[in-house]
């Protein structure tokens, strides 16, 4: 390889300081939100890129292993925030980031947060039924305990349903009226 070609390839793979800073910041945020740090790092580099990149560029730029980059790209594609693209004459697979930030956020809200709220609602319903059964006890102390639990679990169900409605409103309209939440919390 000629020295000129080698230097061009080297600078093409090196990340700028701005890319490194953003990749680390987004990686840290992703880890805070329960995602893998590398998901934020890989997505950031693709997001800041002016063209699709091959996995080897991500590997070299981020100092990550081939396996890490491959698994991360697969996971990011599953979330719909990275896609594989084809370019005529390209020898390797190329990837680009979803650049519509709102689209990304609503997908996560719909598929992750809403799923968790639904799961919590199911569990609350089961717990409420258990407390109702215990309220039929002959023991006054057990009935009193069950009554408190029924009231409090019912409040949790109302809050979770409100949360589900809030998520649905954010995802479908992009607008949220928080006044019902404030009223609900004031009642407590």
PDB file of C-alpha atoms in Angstrom:
ATOM      1  CA  UNK A   1       0.000   0.000   0.000  1.00  0.00           C
ATOM      2  CA  UNK A   2       1.335   3.420  -0.873  1.00  0.00           C
ATOM      3  CA  UNK A   3       2.073   5.873   1.969  1.00  0.00           C
ATOM      4  CA  UNK A   4      -0.506   8.284   0.529  1.00  0.00           C
ATOM      5  CA  UNK A   5      -3.269   5.627   0.550  1.00  0.00           C
ATOM      6  CA  UNK A   6      -2.312   4.448   4.037  1.00  0.00           C
ATOM      7  CA  UNK A   7      -2.544   7.981   5.495  1.00  0.00           C
ATOM      8  CA  UNK A   8      -5.936   8.512   3.852  1.00  0.00           C
ATOM      9  CA  UNK A   9      -7.283   5.255   5.322  1.00  0.00           C
ATOM     10  CA  UNK A  10      -5.905   6.103   8.759  1.00  0.00           C
ATOM     11  CA  UNK A  11      -7.567   9.547   8.935  1.00  0.00           C
ATOM     12  CA  UNK A  12     -10.805   8.090   7.572  1.00  0.00           C
ATOM     13  CA  UNK A  13     -10.997   5.703  10.569  1.00  0.00           C
ATOM     14  CA  UNK A  14      -9.910   8.127  13.282  1.00  0.00           C
ATOM     15  CA  UNK A  15     -12.655   9.783  15.246  1.00  0.00           C
ATOM     16  CA  UNK A  16     -12.588  13.512  15.763  1.00  0.00           C
ATOM     17  CA  UNK A  17     -12.571  14.744  19.361  1.00  0.00           C
ATOM     18  CA  UNK A  18     -16.162  15.939  18.864  1.00  0.00           C
ATOM     19  CA  UNK A  19     -17.211  12.401  17.910  1.00  0.00           C
ATOM     20  CA  UNK A  20     -15.420  10.871  20.893  1.00  0.00           C
ATOM     21  CA  UNK A  21     -16.981  13.336  23.342  1.00  0.00           C
ATOM     22  CA  UNK A  22     -20.504  12.834  21.977  1.00  0.00           C
ATOM     23  CA  UNK A  23     -20.078   9.036  21.811  1.00  0.00           C
ATOM     24  CA  UNK A  24     -18.969   8.876  25.438  1.00  0.00           C
ATOM     25  CA  UNK A  25     -21.726  11.227  26.619  1.00  0.00           C
ATOM     26  CA  UNK A  26     -24.482   9.356  24.790  1.00  0.00           C
ATOM     27  CA  UNK A  27     -22.996   6.034  25.916  1.00  0.00           C
ATOM     28  CA  UNK A  28     -23.150   7.208  29.528  1.00  0.00           C
ATOM     29  CA  UNK A  29     -26.780   8.338  29.096  1.00  0.00           C
ATOM     30  CA  UNK A  30     -27.732   5.031  27.501  1.00  0.00           C
ATOM     31  CA  UNK A  31     -26.183   3.133  30.412  1.00  0.00           C
ATOM     32  CA  UNK A  32     -28.088   5.361  32.860  1.00  0.00           C
ATOM     33  CA  UNK A  33     -31.351   4.509  31.046  1.00  0.00           C
ATOM     34  CA  UNK A  34     -30.614   0.791  31.236  1.00  0.00           C
ATOM     35  CA  UNK A  35     -29.237   0.242  27.759  1.00  0.00           C
ATOM     36  CA  UNK A  36     -25.734  -0.942  26.971  1.00  0.00           C
ATOM     37  CA  UNK A  37     -23.127   1.822  26.884  1.00  0.00           C
ATOM     38  CA  UNK A  38     -21.805   0.679  23.510  1.00  0.00           C
ATOM     39  CA  UNK A  39     -25.242   1.116  21.965  1.00  0.00           C
ATOM     40  CA  UNK A  40     -24.976   4.848  22.608  1.00  0.00           C
ATOM     41  CA  UNK A  41     -21.362   5.005  21.472  1.00  0.00           C
ATOM     42  CA  UNK A  42     -21.929   3.174  18.170  1.00  0.00           C
ATOM     43  CA  UNK A  43     -25.162   5.007  17.401  1.00  0.00           C
ATOM     44  CA  UNK A  44     -23.483   8.380  18.097  1.00  0.00           C
ATOM     45  CA  UNK A  45     -20.616   7.779  15.698  1.00  0.00           C
ATOM     46  CA  UNK A  46     -23.068   6.742  12.975  1.00  0.00           C
ATOM     47  CA  UNK A  47     -25.356   9.675  13.780  1.00  0.00           C
ATOM     48  CA  UNK A  48     -22.520  12.181  13.451  1.00  0.00           C
ATOM     49  CA  UNK A  49     -21.172  10.624  10.274  1.00  0.00           C
ATOM     50  CA  UNK A  50     -21.798  12.300   6.942  1.00  0.00           C
ATOM     51  CA  UNK A  51     -21.979   8.892   5.244  1.00  0.00           C
ATOM     52  CA  UNK A  52     -22.691   5.260   6.099  1.00  0.00           C
ATOM     53  CA  UNK A  53     -19.830   3.454   7.847  1.00  0.00           C
ATOM     54  CA  UNK A  54     -18.544  -0.103   7.826  1.00  0.00           C
ATOM     55  CA  UNK A  55     -18.338  -2.042  11.082  1.00  0.00           C
ATOM     56  CA  UNK A  56     -14.528  -1.998  10.883  1.00  0.00           C
ATOM     57  CA  UNK A  57     -14.559   1.818  11.054  1.00  0.00           C
ATOM     58  CA  UNK A  58     -16.641   1.636  14.221  1.00  0.00           C
ATOM     59  CA  UNK A  59     -14.386  -1.053  15.669  1.00  0.00           C
ATOM     60  CA  UNK A  60     -11.226   0.911  15.033  1.00  0.00           C
ATOM     61  CA  UNK A  61     -12.641   4.313  15.919  1.00  0.00           C
ATOM     62  CA  UNK A  62     -14.145   3.170  19.207  1.00  0.00           C
ATOM     63  CA  UNK A  63     -11.456   0.636  20.074  1.00  0.00           C
ATOM     64  CA  UNK A  64     -14.081  -2.084  20.412  1.00  0.00           C
ATOM     65  CA  UNK A  65     -13.863  -5.742  19.499  1.00  0.00           C
ATOM     66  CA  UNK A  66     -15.366  -7.151  16.310  1.00  0.00           C
ATOM     67  CA  UNK A  67     -17.865  -9.127  18.390  1.00  0.00           C
ATOM     68  CA  UNK A  68     -18.931  -6.106  20.415  1.00  0.00           C
ATOM     69  CA  UNK A  69     -19.505  -3.994  17.318  1.00  0.00           C
ATOM     70  CA  UNK A  70     -21.367  -6.803  15.561  1.00  0.00           C
ATOM     71  CA  UNK A  71     -23.661  -7.518  18.519  1.00  0.00           C
ATOM     72  CA  UNK A  72     -24.241  -3.807  19.089  1.00  0.00           C
ATOM     73  CA  UNK A  73     -25.163  -3.185  15.464  1.00  0.00           C
ATOM     74  CA  UNK A  74     -27.584  -6.120  15.551  1.00  0.00           C
ATOM     75  CA  UNK A  75     -29.222  -4.769  18.701  1.00  0.00           C
ATOM     76  CA  UNK A  76     -29.418  -1.226  17.322  1.00  0.00           C
ATOM     77  CA  UNK A  77     -31.037  -2.554  14.151  1.00  0.00           C
ATOM     78  CA  UNK A  78     -33.564  -4.466  16.248  1.00  0.00           C
ATOM     79  CA  UNK A  79     -34.476  -1.197  17.973  1.00  0.00           C
ATOM     80  CA  UNK A  80     -34.792   0.481  14.571  1.00  0.00           C
ATOM     81  CA  UNK A  81     -32.194   3.161  15.319  1.00  0.00           C
ATOM     82  CA  UNK A  82     -29.551   1.861  12.890  1.00  0.00           C
ATOM     83  CA  UNK A  83     -30.071   0.341   9.473  1.00  0.00           C
ATOM     84  CA  UNK A  84     -27.876  -1.471   7.041  1.00  0.00           C
ATOM     85  CA  UNK A  85     -27.557   0.288   3.687  1.00  0.00           C
ATOM     86  CA  UNK A  86     -26.152  -0.812   0.360  1.00  0.00           C
ATOM     87  CA  UNK A  87     -23.909   1.292  -1.784  1.00  0.00           C
ATOM     88  CA  UNK A  88     -22.806   0.295  -5.235  1.00  0.00           C
ATOM     89  CA  UNK A  89     -19.205  -0.849  -5.201  1.00  0.00           C
ATOM     90  CA  UNK A  90     -18.964  -1.150  -1.422  1.00  0.00           C
ATOM     91  CA  UNK A  91     -17.158  -4.312  -0.334  1.00  0.00           C
ATOM     92  CA  UNK A  92     -18.479  -4.407   3.196  1.00  0.00           C
ATOM     93  CA  UNK A  93     -21.807  -3.848   4.896  1.00  0.00           C
ATOM     94  CA  UNK A  94     -22.482  -0.223   5.672  1.00  0.00           C
ATOM     95  CA  UNK A  95     -24.593   1.212   8.467  1.00  0.00           C
ATOM     96  CA  UNK A  96     -26.282   4.511   9.129  1.00  0.00           C
ATOM     97  CA  UNK A  97     -28.142   5.892  12.106  1.00  0.00           C
ATOM     98  CA  UNK A  98     -31.750   6.933  12.310  1.00  0.00           C
ATOM     99  CA  UNK A  99     -31.565  10.715  12.469  1.00  0.00           C
ATOM    100  CA  UNK A 100     -35.188  11.379  13.416  1.00  0.00           C
ATOM    101  CA  UNK A 101     -34.744  11.675  17.181  1.00  0.00           C
ATOM    102  CA  UNK A 102     -38.465  11.871  17.919  1.00  0.00           C
ATOM    103  CA  UNK A 103     -39.072   8.656  15.988  1.00  0.00           C
ATOM    104  CA  UNK A 104     -36.413   6.927  18.098  1.00  0.00           C
ATOM    105  CA  UNK A 105     -37.767   8.190  21.404  1.00  0.00           C
ATOM    106  CA  UNK A 106     -41.360   7.233  20.641  1.00  0.00           C
ATOM    107  CA  UNK A 107     -40.313   3.732  19.602  1.00  0.00           C
ATOM    108  CA  UNK A 108     -38.486   3.219  22.906  1.00  0.00           C
ATOM    109  CA  UNK A 109     -41.429   4.619  24.866  1.00  0.00           C
ATOM    110  CA  UNK A 110     -43.857   2.389  23.000  1.00  0.00           C
ATOM    111  CA  UNK A 111     -41.815  -0.808  23.110  1.00  0.00           C
ATOM    112  CA  UNK A 112     -39.994  -0.598  26.406  1.00  0.00           C
ATOM    113  CA  UNK A 113     -41.632   1.737  28.881  1.00  0.00           C
ATOM    114  CA  UNK A 114     -45.224   0.928  27.917  1.00  0.00           C
ATOM    115  CA  UNK A 115     -44.459  -2.793  28.119  1.00  0.00           C
ATOM    116  CA  UNK A 116     -43.154  -2.321  31.663  1.00  0.00           C
ATOM    117  CA  UNK A 117     -46.258  -0.368  32.669  1.00  0.00           C
ATOM    118  CA  UNK A 118     -48.486  -3.123  31.247  1.00  0.00           C
ATOM    119  CA  UNK A 119     -46.540  -5.767  33.163  1.00  0.00           C
ATOM    120  CA  UNK A 120     -46.833  -3.750  36.381  1.00  0.00           C
ATOM    121  CA  UNK A 121     -50.598  -3.399  35.840  1.00  0.00           C
ATOM    122  CA  UNK A 122     -50.959  -7.161  35.490  1.00  0.00           C
ATOM    123  CA  UNK A 123     -48.985  -7.719  38.676  1.00  0.00           C
ATOM    124  CA  UNK A 124     -50.957  -5.048  40.540  1.00  0.00           C
ATOM    125  CA  UNK A 125     -54.215  -6.715  39.466  1.00  0.00           C
ATOM    126  CA  UNK A 126     -52.990 -10.040  40.847  1.00  0.00           C
ATOM    127  CA  UNK A 127     -51.884  -8.428  44.094  1.00  0.00           C
ATOM    128  CA  UNK A 128     -55.227  -6.650  44.432  1.00  0.00           C
ATOM    129  CA  UNK A 129     -57.069  -9.923  44.010  1.00  0.00           C
ATOM    130  CA  UNK A 130     -54.897 -11.484  46.709  1.00  0.00           C
ATOM    131  CA  UNK A 131     -55.644  -8.587  49.080  1.00  0.00           C
ATOM    132  CA  UNK A 132     -59.386  -8.945  48.339  1.00  0.00           C
ATOM    133  CA  UNK A 133     -59.236 -12.617  49.273  1.00  0.00           C
ATOM    134  CA  UNK A 134     -57.420 -11.767  52.517  1.00  0.00           C
ATOM    135  CA  UNK A 135     -60.080  -9.185  53.353  1.00  0.00           C
ATOM    136  CA  UNK A 136     -62.525 -12.093  53.826  1.00  0.00           C
ATOM    137  CA  UNK A 137     -60.505 -13.424  56.737  1.00  0.00           C
ATOM    138  CA  UNK A 138     -62.097 -13.909  60.138  1.00  0.00           C
ATOM    139  CA  UNK A 139     -59.089 -12.175  61.717  1.00  0.00           C
ATOM    140  CA  UNK A 140     -59.825  -8.417  62.163  1.00  0.00           C
ATOM    141  CA  UNK A 141     -56.118  -7.511  61.949  1.00  0.00           C
ATOM    142  CA  UNK A 142     -55.770  -9.378  58.661  1.00  0.00           C
ATOM    143  CA  UNK A 143     -58.904  -7.703  57.276  1.00  0.00           C
ATOM    144  CA  UNK A 144     -57.552  -4.263  58.293  1.00  0.00           C
ATOM    145  CA  UNK A 145     -54.192  -4.990  56.645  1.00  0.00           C
ATOM    146  CA  UNK A 146     -55.958  -6.217  53.485  1.00  0.00           C
ATOM    147  CA  UNK A 147     -58.125  -3.070  53.388  1.00  0.00           C
ATOM    148  CA  UNK A 148     -55.060  -0.782  53.487  1.00  0.00           C
ATOM    149  CA  UNK A 149     -53.397  -2.837  50.769  1.00  0.00           C
ATOM    150  CA  UNK A 150     -56.495  -2.737  48.565  1.00  0.00           C
ATOM    151  CA  UNK A 151     -56.648   1.051  48.812  1.00  0.00           C
ATOM    152  CA  UNK A 152     -52.961   1.510  48.089  1.00  0.00           C
ATOM    153  CA  UNK A 153     -52.781  -1.038  45.286  1.00  0.00           C
ATOM    154  CA  UNK A 154     -55.835   0.620  43.715  1.00  0.00           C
ATOM    155  CA  UNK A 155     -53.958   3.949  43.845  1.00  0.00           C
ATOM    156  CA  UNK A 156     -50.963   2.289  42.134  1.00  0.00           C
ATOM    157  CA  UNK A 157     -53.251   0.877  39.430  1.00  0.00           C
ATOM    158  CA  UNK A 158     -54.730   4.331  38.808  1.00  0.00           C
ATOM    159  CA  UNK A 159     -51.247   5.825  38.587  1.00  0.00           C
ATOM    160  CA  UNK A 160     -50.036   3.094  36.217  1.00  0.00           C
ATOM    161  CA  UNK A 161     -53.089   3.548  33.996  1.00  0.00           C
ATOM    162  CA  UNK A 162     -52.461   7.269  33.962  1.00  0.00           C
ATOM    163  CA  UNK A 163     -48.822   6.567  33.065  1.00  0.00           C
ATOM    164  CA  UNK A 164     -49.948   4.329  30.213  1.00  0.00           C
ATOM    165  CA  UNK A 165     -52.271   7.083  28.962  1.00  0.00           C
ATOM    166  CA  UNK A 166     -49.457   9.602  29.265  1.00  0.00           C
ATOM    167  CA  UNK A 167     -47.100   7.394  27.245  1.00  0.00           C
ATOM    168  CA  UNK A 168     -49.796   6.831  24.625  1.00  0.00           C
ATOM    169  CA  UNK A 169     -50.390  10.591  24.363  1.00  0.00           C
ATOM    170  CA  UNK A 170     -46.686  11.324  23.993  1.00  0.00           C
ATOM    171  CA  UNK A 171     -46.254   8.654  21.337  1.00  0.00           C
ATOM    172  CA  UNK A 172     -49.340   9.558  19.297  1.00  0.00           C
ATOM    173  CA  UNK A 173     -49.530  13.334  19.612  1.00  0.00           C
ATOM    174  CA  UNK A 174     -46.216  14.509  20.992  1.00  0.00           C
ATOM    175  CA  UNK A 175     -48.126  16.567  23.569  1.00  0.00           C
ATOM    176  CA  UNK A 176     -48.871  15.924  27.177  1.00  0.00           C
ATOM    177  CA  UNK A 177     -51.114  17.669  29.671  1.00  0.00           C
ATOM    178  CA  UNK A 178     -49.628  17.027  33.105  1.00  0.00           C
ATOM    179  CA  UNK A 179     -52.441  18.680  35.048  1.00  0.00           C
ATOM    180  CA  UNK A 180     -54.245  15.323  35.666  1.00  0.00           C
ATOM    181  CA  UNK A 181     -51.012  13.955  37.149  1.00  0.00           C
ATOM    182  CA  UNK A 182     -50.669  16.974  39.426  1.00  0.00           C
ATOM    183  CA  UNK A 183     -54.275  16.556  40.584  1.00  0.00           C
ATOM    184  CA  UNK A 184     -53.742  12.834  41.192  1.00  0.00           C
ATOM    185  CA  UNK A 185     -50.586  13.415  43.233  1.00  0.00           C
ATOM    186  CA  UNK A 186     -52.184  16.212  45.281  1.00  0.00           C
ATOM    187  CA  UNK A 187     -54.886  13.794  46.431  1.00  0.00           C
ATOM    188  CA  UNK A 188     -52.273  11.664  48.129  1.00  0.00           C
TER     189      UNK A 188
END
